[in-house]
Coordinates of C-alpha atoms in Angstrom, one line a residue:
Chain A
X342 CA 90.8 45.1 38.5
X343 CA 90.3 48.5 40.0
X344 CA 90.0 51.6 37.9
X345 CA 93.4 52.7 39.2
X346 CA 95.1 49.7 37.7
X347 CA 93.2 50.2 34.5
X348 CA 94.4 53.8 34.2
X349 CA 98.0 52.7 35.0
X350 CA 97.9 49.9 32.4
X351 CA 96.4 52.2 29.8
X352 CA 99.1 54.8 30.4
X353 CA 101.9 52.3 30.1
X354 CA 100.5 50.6 27.0
X355 CA 99.7 54.0 25.4
X356 CA 103.3 55.0 26.1
X357 CA 104.5 51.8 24.4
X358 CA 102.3 52.5 21.3
X359 CA 103.8 56.0 21.0
X360 CA 107.3 54.6 21.4
X361 CA 106.6 52.1 18.6
X362 CA 105.3 54.9 16.3
X363 CA 108.5 56.9 16.9
X364 CA 110.4 53.7 16.2
X365 CA 108.6 53.5 12.8
X366 CA 109.5 57.1 12.0
X367 CA 113.2 56.6 12.9
X368 CA 113.4 53.3 10.9
X369 CA 111.8 55.1 8.0
X370 CA 114.3 58.0 8.2
X371 CA 117.3 55.8 8.5
X372 CA 116.5 53.3 5.8
X373 CA 114.4 55.3 3.4
X374 CA 115.6 58.9 3.6
X375 CA 119.3 58.7 4.4
X376 CA 120.4 56.3 1.6
X377 CA 121.0 58.7 -1.2
X378 CA 120.4 56.2 -4.0
X379 CA 119.1 52.8 -3.0
X380 CA 118.9 51.7 -6.6
X381 CA 122.7 52.1 -6.9
X382 CA 123.2 49.8 -3.9
X383 CA 120.7 47.4 -5.2
X384 CA 122.1 47.1 -8.7
X385 CA 125.8 47.4 -7.8
X386 CA 128.1 45.4 -10.0
X387 CA 125.4 44.7 -12.6
X388 CA 124.6 46.3 -15.9
X389 CA 121.1 47.8 -15.8
X390 CA 119.2 49.5 -18.5
X391 CA 117.4 52.8 -18.0
X392 CA 114.0 51.0 -18.5
X393 CA 114.9 48.5 -15.7
X394 CA 115.9 51.3 -13.4
X395 CA 112.6 53.0 -14.0
X396 CA 110.8 49.8 -13.3
X397 CA 112.7 49.3 -10.0
X398 CA 112.0 52.9 -9.0
X399 CA 108.3 52.2 -9.7
X400 CA 108.5 48.9 -7.8
X401 CA 110.1 50.4 -4.7
X402 CA 107.7 53.4 -4.8
X403 CA 110.6 55.8 -4.9
X404 CA 108.8 58.4 -7.1
X405 CA 106.0 58.9 -4.6
X406 CA 105.9 61.7 -2.0
X407 CA 107.7 61.1 1.2
X408 CA 104.6 61.1 3.4
X409 CA 102.9 58.6 1.2
X410 CA 105.9 56.4 1.3
X411 CA 105.9 56.6 5.1
X412 CA 102.3 55.6 5.3
X413 CA 102.7 52.6 3.1
X414 CA 105.9 51.6 5.0
X415 CA 104.0 51.9 8.4
X416 CA 101.0 50.0 7.0
X417 CA 103.2 47.2 5.7
X418 CA 105.3 46.9 8.9
X419 CA 102.1 46.7 11.0
X420 CA 100.9 43.9 8.8
X421 CA 104.1 42.0 9.3
X422 CA 105.2 42.7 5.7
X423 CA 108.9 43.8 6.2
X424 CA 109.9 43.6 2.6
X425 CA 112.1 41.2 0.6
X426 CA 115.7 40.3 1.5
X427 CA 118.1 41.2 -1.3
X428 CA 120.5 38.5 -0.2
X429 CA 118.3 35.5 0.6
X430 CA 115.4 36.3 -1.9
X431 CA 113.0 35.5 0.9
X432 CA 110.5 37.7 2.7
X433 CA 112.3 39.3 5.7
X434 CA 109.4 38.3 8.1
X435 CA 109.9 34.6 7.2
X436 CA 113.7 34.9 7.8
X437 CA 113.1 36.6 11.2
X438 CA 110.5 34.0 12.2
X439 CA 113.1 31.2 11.5
X440 CA 115.9 32.9 13.4
X441 CA 113.8 34.1 16.4
X442 CA 113.9 30.8 18.4
X443 CA 117.6 30.3 18.5
X444 CA 118.1 33.9 19.8
X445 CA 115.4 33.4 22.5
X446 CA 117.1 30.2 23.6
X447 CA 120.5 31.8 23.8
X448 CA 119.5 35.1 25.5
X449 CA 117.0 33.3 27.8
X450 CA 119.5 30.8 29.1
X451 CA 122.3 33.3 29.4
X452 CA 119.9 35.6 31.3
X453 CA 118.9 32.9 33.8
X454 CA 122.5 31.8 34.4
X455 CA 123.8 35.3 34.9
X456 CA 120.9 36.4 37.0
X457 CA 121.4 33.5 39.5
X458 CA 125.2 33.9 39.6
X459 CA 125.2 37.7 39.5
X460 CA 122.6 38.3 42.1
X461 CA 124.1 35.8 44.5
X462 CA 127.6 37.2 44.2
X463 CA 126.3 40.8 44.3
X464 CA 124.4 40.1 47.6
X465 CA 127.4 38.4 49.2
X466 CA 129.9 41.2 48.2
X467 CA 127.6 44.1 49.0
X468 CA 126.8 42.6 52.5
X469 CA 130.4 43.0 53.5
X470 CA 131.9 45.7 51.4
X471 CA 135.7 45.7 51.4
X472 CA 135.9 42.0 52.3
X473 CA 138.2 39.7 50.2
X474 CA 135.2 38.3 48.4
X475 CA 134.0 41.8 47.6
X476 CA 137.3 42.9 46.2
X477 CA 137.6 39.8 44.0
X478 CA 134.0 40.2 42.8
X479 CA 134.4 43.9 42.1
X480 CA 137.7 43.3 40.3
X481 CA 136.3 40.5 38.2
X482 CA 133.2 42.3 37.2
X483 CA 135.1 45.5 36.3
X484 CA 137.4 43.4 34.1
X485 CA 134.5 41.6 32.4
X486 CA 132.8 44.9 31.9
X487 CA 135.9 46.3 30.1
X488 CA 136.3 43.3 27.8
X489 CA 134.6 43.5 24.4
X490 CA 132.0 40.6 24.3
X491 CA 133.1 39.4 20.9
X492 CA 136.8 39.2 22.0
X493 CA 135.9 37.1 25.0
X494 CA 133.9 34.8 22.7
X495 CA 136.9 34.5 20.3
X496 CA 139.2 33.6 23.2
X497 CA 136.8 31.0 24.6
X498 CA 136.3 29.7 21.1
X499 CA 140.0 29.1 20.4
X500 CA 140.6 27.8 23.9
X501 CA 137.7 25.4 24.3
X502 CA 136.5 24.6 20.8
X503 CA 139.7 24.5 18.9
X504 CA 142.1 23.6 21.6
X505 CA 145.4 25.3 22.4
X506 CA 148.4 23.2 23.5
X507 CA 147.3 20.6 26.0
X508 CA 143.7 21.7 26.1
X509 CA 141.6 19.4 23.9
X510 CA 138.6 20.7 21.8
X511 CA 135.7 20.3 24.2
X512 CA 132.9 22.0 22.4
X513 CA 131.8 22.4 18.8
X514 CA 133.1 25.6 17.2
X515 CA 129.9 27.1 15.8
X516 CA 126.3 26.6 14.6
X517 CA 123.5 25.2 16.6
X518 CA 123.6 21.5 15.8
X519 CA 125.8 19.0 14.1
X520 CA 124.9 18.9 10.4
X521 CA 123.3 15.6 9.3
X522 CA 121.9 14.6 12.6
X523 CA 118.1 14.1 13.0
X524 CA 116.3 17.2 14.3
X525 CA 113.1 17.5 16.2
X526 CA 112.7 16.6 19.8
X527 CA 114.8 13.5 19.8
X528 CA 117.0 13.3 23.0
X529 CA 120.2 13.1 21.0
X530 CA 119.3 16.3 19.1
X531 CA 118.5 18.2 22.3
X532 CA 121.8 17.1 23.8
X533 CA 123.5 18.2 20.6
X534 CA 122.0 21.6 20.7
X535 CA 122.9 21.9 24.4
X536 CA 126.5 21.1 23.6
X537 CA 126.5 23.8 21.0
X538 CA 124.8 26.2 23.4
X539 CA 127.5 26.0 26.1
X540 CA 130.1 28.4 24.7
X541 CA 127.9 31.2 23.4
X542 CA 125.8 31.0 26.5
X543 CA 128.9 31.2 28.7
X544 CA 130.3 34.2 26.8
X545 CA 127.0 36.2 27.0
X546 CA 126.5 35.2 30.6
X547 CA 130.0 36.4 31.7
X548 CA 129.5 39.9 30.3
X549 CA 125.9 40.5 31.6
X550 CA 126.8 38.7 34.9
X551 CA 129.3 41.5 35.6
X552 CA 126.6 44.1 35.3
X553 CA 124.3 42.3 37.6
X554 CA 127.0 41.9 40.3
X555 CA 127.7 45.6 40.2
X556 CA 124.0 46.7 40.4
X557 CA 123.0 44.2 43.1
X558 CA 126.1 45.1 45.2
X559 CA 125.4 48.8 45.2
X560 CA 121.7 48.2 46.0
X561 CA 122.6 46.0 48.9
X562 CA 125.1 48.6 50.1
X563 CA 122.4 51.3 49.9
X564 CA 120.2 49.2 52.3
X565 CA 123.0 48.5 54.8
X566 CA 122.5 51.5 57.1
X567 CA 118.7 51.2 57.2
X568 CA 117.0 51.2 60.6
X569 CA 114.8 48.2 59.7
X570 CA 118.0 46.1 59.5
X571 CA 118.9 47.2 63.0
X572 CA 115.4 46.3 64.2
X573 CA 115.7 42.9 62.6
X574 CA 119.1 42.3 64.3
X575 CA 117.7 43.6 67.6
X576 CA 114.9 41.0 67.4
X577 CA 117.8 38.5 67.6
X578 CA 117.7 37.2 64.0
X579 CA 120.8 35.6 62.6
X580 CA 122.9 37.5 60.1
X581 CA 121.9 35.2 57.2
X582 CA 118.2 35.7 58.1
X583 CA 118.5 39.5 58.2
X584 CA 120.2 39.4 54.8
X585 CA 117.9 37.0 53.1
X586 CA 114.5 38.0 54.5
X587 CA 115.0 41.7 55.1
X588 CA 117.8 43.3 53.1
X589 CA 117.6 41.3 49.8
X590 CA 113.8 41.9 49.0
X591 CA 114.3 45.6 49.3
X592 CA 117.6 45.7 47.4
X593 CA 115.9 43.7 44.6
X594 CA 113.6 46.5 43.6
X595 CA 116.1 48.9 42.1
X596 CA 117.9 45.9 40.6
X597 CA 114.8 44.8 38.7
X598 CA 114.5 48.2 37.1
X599 CA 118.1 48.4 36.0
X600 CA 118.0 44.8 34.7
X601 CA 115.0 45.6 32.5
X602 CA 116.6 48.9 31.4
X603 CA 119.7 47.0 30.3
X604 CA 117.8 44.5 28.0
X605 CA 119.2 46.6 25.2
X606 CA 122.6 45.4 26.3
X607 CA 121.4 41.8 26.1
X608 CA 120.5 42.5 22.4
X609 CA 123.9 44.0 21.8
X610 CA 125.6 41.0 23.3
X611 CA 123.4 38.6 21.3
X612 CA 124.5 40.2 18.0
X613 CA 128.2 39.9 18.7
X614 CA 128.1 36.5 20.4
X615 CA 126.0 35.0 17.6
X616 CA 128.4 36.4 15.1
X617 CA 131.4 34.9 16.7
X618 CA 129.8 31.4 17.2
X619 CA 127.7 31.5 13.9
X620 CA 124.7 30.8 16.1
X621 CA 121.8 31.0 13.6
X622 CA 119.8 33.6 15.4
X623 CA 118.7 37.2 14.7
X624 CA 122.1 38.6 15.7
X625 CA 123.9 36.5 13.1
X626 CA 121.2 37.4 10.6
X627 CA 122.0 41.1 11.3
X628 CA 125.7 40.3 10.7
X629 CA 124.9 38.5 7.4
X630 CA 122.7 41.4 6.3
X631 CA 125.5 43.9 7.2
X632 CA 128.0 42.2 4.8
X633 CA 126.0 43.1 1.7
X634 CA 124.5 45.5 3.1
X635 CA 121.0 44.0 2.7
X636 CA 119.0 47.1 3.8
X637 CA 115.5 45.5 4.0
X638 CA 116.8 42.7 6.2
X639 CA 118.8 45.2 8.4
X640 CA 115.6 47.3 8.7
X641 CA 113.6 44.2 9.7
X642 CA 116.1 43.1 12.4
X643 CA 116.4 46.7 13.7
X644 CA 112.6 47.0 14.1
X645 CA 112.3 43.6 15.7
X646 CA 115.1 44.2 18.2
X647 CA 113.8 47.7 19.1
X648 CA 110.2 46.6 19.3
X649 CA 111.1 43.7 21.6
X650 CA 112.9 46.0 23.9
X651 CA 109.9 48.4 24.0
X652 CA 107.6 45.4 24.9
X653 CA 110.0 44.2 27.6
X654 CA 110.2 47.7 29.1
X655 CA 106.4 48.0 29.3
X656 CA 106.2 44.5 30.9
X657 CA 108.8 45.7 33.4
X658 CA 106.7 48.7 34.3
X659 CA 103.7 46.5 34.8
X660 CA 105.6 43.9 36.9
X661 CA 107.2 46.6 38.9
X662 CA 103.8 47.8 40.1
X663 CA 103.1 44.5 41.7
X664 CA 106.6 44.2 43.2
X665 CA 106.7 47.6 44.8
X666 CA 103.7 48.5 47.0
X667 CA 104.7 52.2 46.9
X668 CA 104.2 52.4 43.2
X669 CA 100.8 50.7 43.6
X670 CA 99.6 53.3 46.1
X671 CA 100.6 56.3 44.0
Chain B
X519 CA 150.2 93.5 41.4
X520 CA 152.1 90.4 42.5
X521 CA 151.5 91.3 46.1
X522 CA 147.7 91.3 45.6
X523 CA 147.8 88.0 43.9
X524 CA 150.0 86.4 46.6
X525 CA 147.5 87.5 49.2
X526 CA 144.4 86.1 47.4
X527 CA 144.0 82.3 47.1
X528 CA 145.6 81.2 43.8
X529 CA 143.3 80.4 41.0
X530 CA 145.2 77.2 40.6
X531 CA 144.6 76.1 44.1
X532 CA 141.4 74.0 43.4
X533 CA 143.3 72.2 40.6
X534 CA 146.2 71.5 42.9
X535 CA 143.8 70.2 45.6
X536 CA 142.1 68.0 43.0
X537 CA 145.5 66.6 42.0
X538 CA 146.5 65.8 45.5
X539 CA 143.3 64.0 46.3
X540 CA 143.4 62.2 43.0
X541 CA 146.9 60.9 43.8
X542 CA 145.6 59.2 47.0
X543 CA 143.4 56.8 45.0
X544 CA 145.6 53.9 43.8
X545 CA 143.1 52.8 41.1
X546 CA 142.9 56.3 39.6
X547 CA 146.7 56.6 39.5
X548 CA 147.0 53.2 37.8
X549 CA 144.4 54.2 35.3
X550 CA 146.2 57.5 34.6
X551 CA 149.5 55.7 34.1
X552 CA 148.0 53.2 31.6
X553 CA 146.4 56.1 29.7
X554 CA 149.5 58.3 29.6
X555 CA 151.6 55.3 28.5
X556 CA 149.2 54.2 25.7
X557 CA 148.7 57.8 24.5
X558 CA 152.5 58.4 24.4
X559 CA 153.1 55.2 22.5
X560 CA 150.3 56.0 20.0
X561 CA 151.6 59.6 19.4
X562 CA 155.2 58.4 19.1
X563 CA 154.4 55.4 16.8
X564 CA 155.0 57.2 13.5
X565 CA 158.7 57.6 14.6
X566 CA 159.4 53.9 14.5
X567 CA 156.6 52.4 12.4
X568 CA 156.6 53.0 8.7
X569 CA 153.7 52.5 6.3
X570 CA 155.6 49.6 4.8
X571 CA 155.3 47.8 8.2
X572 CA 151.5 48.0 8.0
X573 CA 151.1 47.3 4.3
X574 CA 149.8 43.8 3.4
X575 CA 151.7 43.8 0.1
X576 CA 155.1 44.8 1.4
X577 CA 155.1 42.4 4.4
X578 CA 158.2 40.4 4.7
X579 CA 157.8 38.2 7.7
X580 CA 156.7 34.5 7.8
X581 CA 153.0 33.8 7.5
X582 CA 151.0 33.5 10.8
X583 CA 154.1 32.5 12.8
X584 CA 154.2 32.4 16.6
X585 CA 156.2 34.9 18.7
X586 CA 160.0 34.8 18.0
X587 CA 163.0 37.1 18.7
X588 CA 162.4 39.0 15.6
X589 CA 158.6 39.3 15.9
X590 CA 157.8 39.6 19.6
X591 CA 154.1 39.0 19.2
X592 CA 154.3 36.8 16.1
X593 CA 153.0 37.7 12.6
X594 CA 149.6 37.7 10.8
X595 CA 148.9 35.9 7.6
X596 CA 150.5 38.3 5.2
X597 CA 153.5 38.4 7.5
X598 CA 153.1 41.7 9.3
X599 CA 154.3 42.1 12.9
X600 CA 151.4 41.9 15.3
X601 CA 153.3 44.0 17.8
X602 CA 153.5 47.0 15.4
X603 CA 149.9 46.5 14.3
X604 CA 148.7 46.6 18.0
X605 CA 150.7 49.8 18.7
X606 CA 149.4 51.4 15.5
X607 CA 145.9 50.3 16.2
X608 CA 145.8 52.5 19.3
X609 CA 145.7 55.6 17.0
X610 CA 142.3 55.1 15.3
X611 CA 140.7 53.5 18.4
X612 CA 141.7 56.4 20.7
X613 CA 140.9 59.1 18.1
X614 CA 137.5 57.7 17.3
X615 CA 136.8 57.1 21.0
X616 CA 137.7 60.7 22.0
X617 CA 136.0 62.4 19.1
X618 CA 132.8 60.4 19.5
X619 CA 132.9 61.3 23.2
X620 CA 133.3 65.0 22.4
X621 CA 130.2 64.8 20.1
X622 CA 128.3 62.7 22.7
X623 CA 129.1 65.1 25.5
X624 CA 128.2 68.2 23.5
X625 CA 124.8 66.8 22.4
X626 CA 124.1 65.5 25.9
X627 CA 125.2 68.7 27.7
X628 CA 123.1 70.9 25.5
X629 CA 120.0 68.8 25.8
X630 CA 120.5 68.3 29.5
X631 CA 121.1 72.0 30.2
X632 CA 118.1 73.1 28.0
X633 CA 115.8 70.5 29.6
X634 CA 116.8 71.5 33.1
X635 CA 116.8 75.2 32.5
X636 CA 113.6 75.5 30.4
X637 CA 111.5 73.1 32.4
X638 CA 107.8 73.1 31.6
X639 CA 106.5 71.6 28.4
X640 CA 109.7 71.9 26.3
X641 CA 111.8 70.5 29.1
X642 CA 109.5 67.5 29.5
X643 CA 109.5 66.9 25.7
X644 CA 113.3 66.9 25.6
X645 CA 113.3 64.4 28.5
X646 CA 110.7 62.2 26.8
X647 CA 113.0 62.0 23.7
X648 CA 115.9 61.1 26.0
X649 CA 114.0 58.4 27.8
X650 CA 113.0 57.0 24.5
X651 CA 116.6 56.9 23.3
X652 CA 117.7 55.2 26.5
X653 CA 115.3 52.4 26.0
X654 CA 116.3 51.8 22.4
X655 CA 119.0 49.1 22.0
X656 CA 122.2 50.8 21.1
X657 CA 124.0 48.4 18.8
X658 CA 121.1 47.7 16.3
X659 CA 120.6 51.5 15.9
X660 CA 124.4 52.1 15.5
X661 CA 124.6 49.2 13.0
X662 CA 121.7 50.6 11.0
X663 CA 123.1 54.1 11.0
X664 CA 126.7 53.0 10.1
X665 CA 125.4 50.6 7.4
X666 CA 123.3 53.3 5.8
X667 CA 126.1 56.0 6.0
X668 CA 128.6 53.6 4.5
X669 CA 131.9 52.1 5.9
X670 CA 134.3 54.5 7.5
X671 CA 135.4 56.3 10.6
X672 CA 133.0 59.2 10.2
X673 CA 129.9 57.0 10.2
X674 CA 131.1 55.0 13.2
X675 CA 131.7 58.2 15.1
X676 CA 128.2 59.5 14.2
X677 CA 126.7 56.2 15.1
X678 CA 128.3 56.2 18.5
X679 CA 127.4 59.8 19.2
X680 CA 123.8 59.4 18.3
X681 CA 123.3 56.4 20.4
X682 CA 125.2 57.3 23.6
X683 CA 124.4 61.0 24.5
X684 CA 121.4 60.0 26.8
X685 CA 123.4 59.3 30.0
X686 CA 125.1 62.6 29.9
X687 CA 121.8 64.4 29.2
X688 CA 120.2 62.9 32.2
X689 CA 123.1 63.6 34.5
X690 CA 123.4 67.2 33.3
X691 CA 119.7 67.8 33.6
X692 CA 119.6 66.6 37.2
X693 CA 122.6 68.7 38.2
X694 CA 121.1 71.8 36.3
X695 CA 117.9 71.5 38.3
X696 CA 119.9 71.3 41.6
X697 CA 122.0 74.3 40.7
X698 CA 119.1 76.4 39.5
X699 CA 117.4 75.9 42.9
X700 CA 120.3 77.6 44.7
X701 CA 119.9 81.2 45.8
X702 CA 122.7 82.7 43.7
X703 CA 120.8 81.8 40.5
X704 CA 117.7 83.6 41.8
X705 CA 119.9 86.6 42.7
X706 CA 121.3 86.6 39.1
X707 CA 117.7 86.5 37.8
X708 CA 116.7 89.3 40.1
X709 CA 119.7 91.4 38.8
X710 CA 118.3 91.0 35.3
X711 CA 120.4 88.2 33.9
X712 CA 118.9 86.6 30.8
X713 CA 118.7 82.9 29.9
X714 CA 122.1 83.0 28.2
X715 CA 123.8 84.7 31.1
X716 CA 122.3 82.3 33.7
X717 CA 123.1 79.2 31.8
X718 CA 126.6 80.1 30.6
X719 CA 128.0 82.0 33.5
X720 CA 126.2 80.4 36.5
X721 CA 124.9 77.0 35.7
X722 CA 127.5 75.6 33.3
X723 CA 130.6 76.2 35.6
X724 CA 128.8 74.2 38.3
X725 CA 127.8 71.4 36.0
X726 CA 131.2 71.1 34.2
X727 CA 132.8 68.8 36.8
X728 CA 130.1 66.3 36.3
X729 CA 130.4 66.6 32.6
X730 CA 134.1 65.8 33.0
X731 CA 133.4 62.6 35.0
X732 CA 130.7 61.4 32.7
X733 CA 132.9 62.0 29.6
X734 CA 135.8 60.0 31.1
X735 CA 133.4 57.1 31.5
X736 CA 131.9 57.7 28.1
X737 CA 135.2 57.4 26.4
X738 CA 135.5 53.8 27.8
X739 CA 132.1 52.8 26.3
X740 CA 132.8 54.7 23.1
X741 CA 136.0 52.7 22.5
X742 CA 134.1 49.5 23.2
X743 CA 131.5 50.4 20.7
X744 CA 134.1 51.4 18.2
X745 CA 135.9 48.1 18.4
X746 CA 132.6 46.2 18.2
X747 CA 131.4 48.1 15.1
X748 CA 134.9 47.7 13.5
X749 CA 134.8 44.0 14.3
X750 CA 131.5 43.7 12.5
X751 CA 133.1 45.1 9.5
X752 CA 131.8 48.7 9.5
X753 CA 135.1 50.4 9.9
X754 CA 137.4 51.8 7.3
X755 CA 138.7 48.7 5.5
X756 CA 142.2 50.0 5.0
X757 CA 142.6 51.2 8.6
X758 CA 144.5 49.3 11.2
X759 CA 142.5 49.5 14.4
X760 CA 142.0 47.0 17.2
X761 CA 138.5 46.0 16.1
X762 CA 139.5 45.7 12.5
X763 CA 142.5 43.6 13.5
X764 CA 140.3 41.1 15.2
X765 CA 138.0 41.1 12.2
X766 CA 140.9 40.3 10.0
X767 CA 142.2 37.7 12.5
X768 CA 138.9 35.8 12.2
X769 CA 138.9 36.2 8.4
X770 CA 142.4 34.8 8.2
X771 CA 141.5 31.7 10.2
X772 CA 143.4 32.7 13.4
X773 CA 140.8 30.9 15.5
X774 CA 140.9 27.5 13.8
X775 CA 144.6 27.6 13.5
X776 CA 145.1 28.4 17.1
X777 CA 147.0 31.7 16.4
X778 CA 146.5 33.0 20.0
X779 CA 149.3 35.6 19.4
X780 CA 147.1 37.3 16.9
X781 CA 143.9 37.2 18.9
X782 CA 145.2 38.1 22.4
X783 CA 147.1 41.4 21.9
X784 CA 144.3 43.6 20.4
X785 CA 141.8 42.4 23.1
X786 CA 144.3 43.0 25.9
X787 CA 145.0 46.4 24.5
X788 CA 141.2 47.2 24.4
X789 CA 140.8 45.9 27.9
X790 CA 143.7 48.0 29.3
X791 CA 142.5 51.2 27.7
X792 CA 138.9 50.8 28.7
X793 CA 140.0 49.8 32.2
X794 CA 142.2 52.9 32.3
X795 CA 139.4 55.2 31.4
X796 CA 137.0 53.5 33.8
X797 CA 139.4 53.6 36.8
X798 CA 140.2 57.3 36.0
X799 CA 136.6 58.2 35.8
X800 CA 135.8 56.5 39.1
X801 CA 138.7 58.3 40.8
X802 CA 137.6 61.7 39.5
X803 CA 134.1 61.0 40.6
X804 CA 135.3 60.0 44.0
X805 CA 137.2 63.3 44.4
X806 CA 134.5 65.6 43.0
X807 CA 131.5 63.9 44.5
X808 CA 132.6 61.7 47.5
X809 CA 129.0 60.8 48.4
X810 CA 128.3 59.1 45.1
X811 CA 131.0 56.5 45.3
X812 CA 131.1 53.9 47.9

C-alpha cells in the first residue's frame, strides 16, 4: 500500500465519519427537539399522575440541557444502545438485529437480478439507439419509473398471490415462510423462503431495473462516437467484440457511480415492498413503528438505513479507485 | 409607438418559438394533453362531485361491487363510487405535488445560486451540505420528519421539500458557474454592479429555463413521494388522495377479495400524471438544451 492510497483511504473514511456525525445531529434534531411533548405521545390514552410524569421526564432525561442530552444520545448510539421500543417493549437494537437479514436477502437478490437484466438491456438498447428494441426498452423503463413501487406490488400480489379470474394463486401472499414449518437450513425451509421471496423480489427488481436500463443506455450512447471504437472496428473486430470488450468496460464506470448513488432508492423500495408483502425486514419494521408512532424504533431504523447508505457510498469510492485508473493516478 | 414595437422583434417571439419547437415533439405534446386533461378534471370536479359522494357515512352504493352501469369503476367497501374518488383524488395529489415542488425549487435555487455565486469557502460548505443530503436515503428521512410533525398535508409537503431540493441545487450551481464565467457578467461587475444586481438581473434570467425543466421533473417525483407517504398512512386521514385510497383499499381487504377495480384506477391515475410530467419535462429540456437529450 503506497502512501497515496493511504491518504485517499483516510480522506474517504474521514468523510464518512463526518457524515455519520452529521447524521447523529439530524437524528437528534428530528427525534428529540422537534416533538413538542414526547411525554404526551408516550402516555396518550392513559391516565397518568403528575408524579408518574415527573418520573418519566427524569427517566428520558428531558430536564437536562440540550447539549448534554445530545452527548448522551450520541454516546448511546455509538454503543449500539438505540433505546427501547414503545410498541414491542424490546431494545430497538435487538429488533433491528432480527430484521436485518430478511432485508439484506430481499435487497441483495433484487439488486443482482436487476443489475444483470438492466445492464444487459441497457447495453443492447444503447448500442443501437432508435432501434425497435431500444424503443421498447425506453418505453418500458419510463413506465416502470413512473409507477409507484407499492402499487406495482399490490397489483402483482392480487394477480399472482390471490388470483384473479382464471389465474390461480401461484405464490404465498406475505411473510417470509409458512407458519408452522421447521426453520433452520432444512432444504424444505429454504425452498419455502424462496417461494415467499419471488414476488417481493420481482417487484423491487422491476423498479430498480428501469433505472439501470436508463443509466447504462445513456453511458453506452456517450461512448458511441469515441475514436477508440473506430480503431477497434478498423482492426477488423466483429461488432459484438467491439461492444463487449471496448465499449462496455468504459461505459460501466459512470454506471457504477450512479448505481451506488442510488442505493438510497433501494432502501426506499425496500420499505414500500416489505410493507406490501409483510416481509419481516427493516422496512416493514419502519412501517409498524409508523403506525403508533413508535419514535425510538423509527429513530433506530432511520439511523441504520442512513448509516448503511453512508457505508456503501464510502465503499463505492474505494472500489471506484480500483476500477478507474484515472482516479488512481490523481 | 406601435410602429417602433412592430419594427423591433416582439418580446413574445422567444415564447412562440419555444411553443413551435415543443409542438414538434410527440411525447411532449402527449404529456401536455394528459396534464391539461387531468388538471381540468380536477378543477371542475366540485361541479359534479358533492361531499356526500365522498362521505363514508352517506354512501349509498353496494359494498365492494365490481363495475356496473351505475358505478363505472365499481364501489369501495362503504359503497362509494371509485370513479368519483379517483377524480377527486387528483386534487390533493396535484396540489401537494405542485406546492412541494415550489418549495423544493425555491430552496434548491437559492442554495445553488449562492453556492455558485459566492464560491470560495462558503460555496464549498453549501455544496458539502448538498452532497451530504444527496447521499442520505430520502424515504426514511421523509418518514421520520412526517412522523414527528404529525399526520397531514403540511408535514408531507415539508418532508418532500426537505428531501428533494438537492438535484435542483446542483443543476443551478453548475449553470450559475457557467453564466458567471461569461464576459457580460464581468462587464456588469466592472460597471459597479453589486452581488444582488449580478445575481438577480444577470444570472437568474439565464438560469431560469433550467429551473423550469428541473421543476417539471421534480413535480413527477414529488407526486410519487406524496402517494408513497400517504400510502404508508402519513397523510391527512380524512382526505381522499390516490395514496390514501390505496391505503384504504388494502385496509378494506381489496387485495384478498380480488377487488381489482379498486386497486387499478388510483395507480393508473398516478402513472398517467407522473408520465405526463416526465414527458413534458423531457420535451422542454430537448427544446431548451438540445445537446443534453439524446
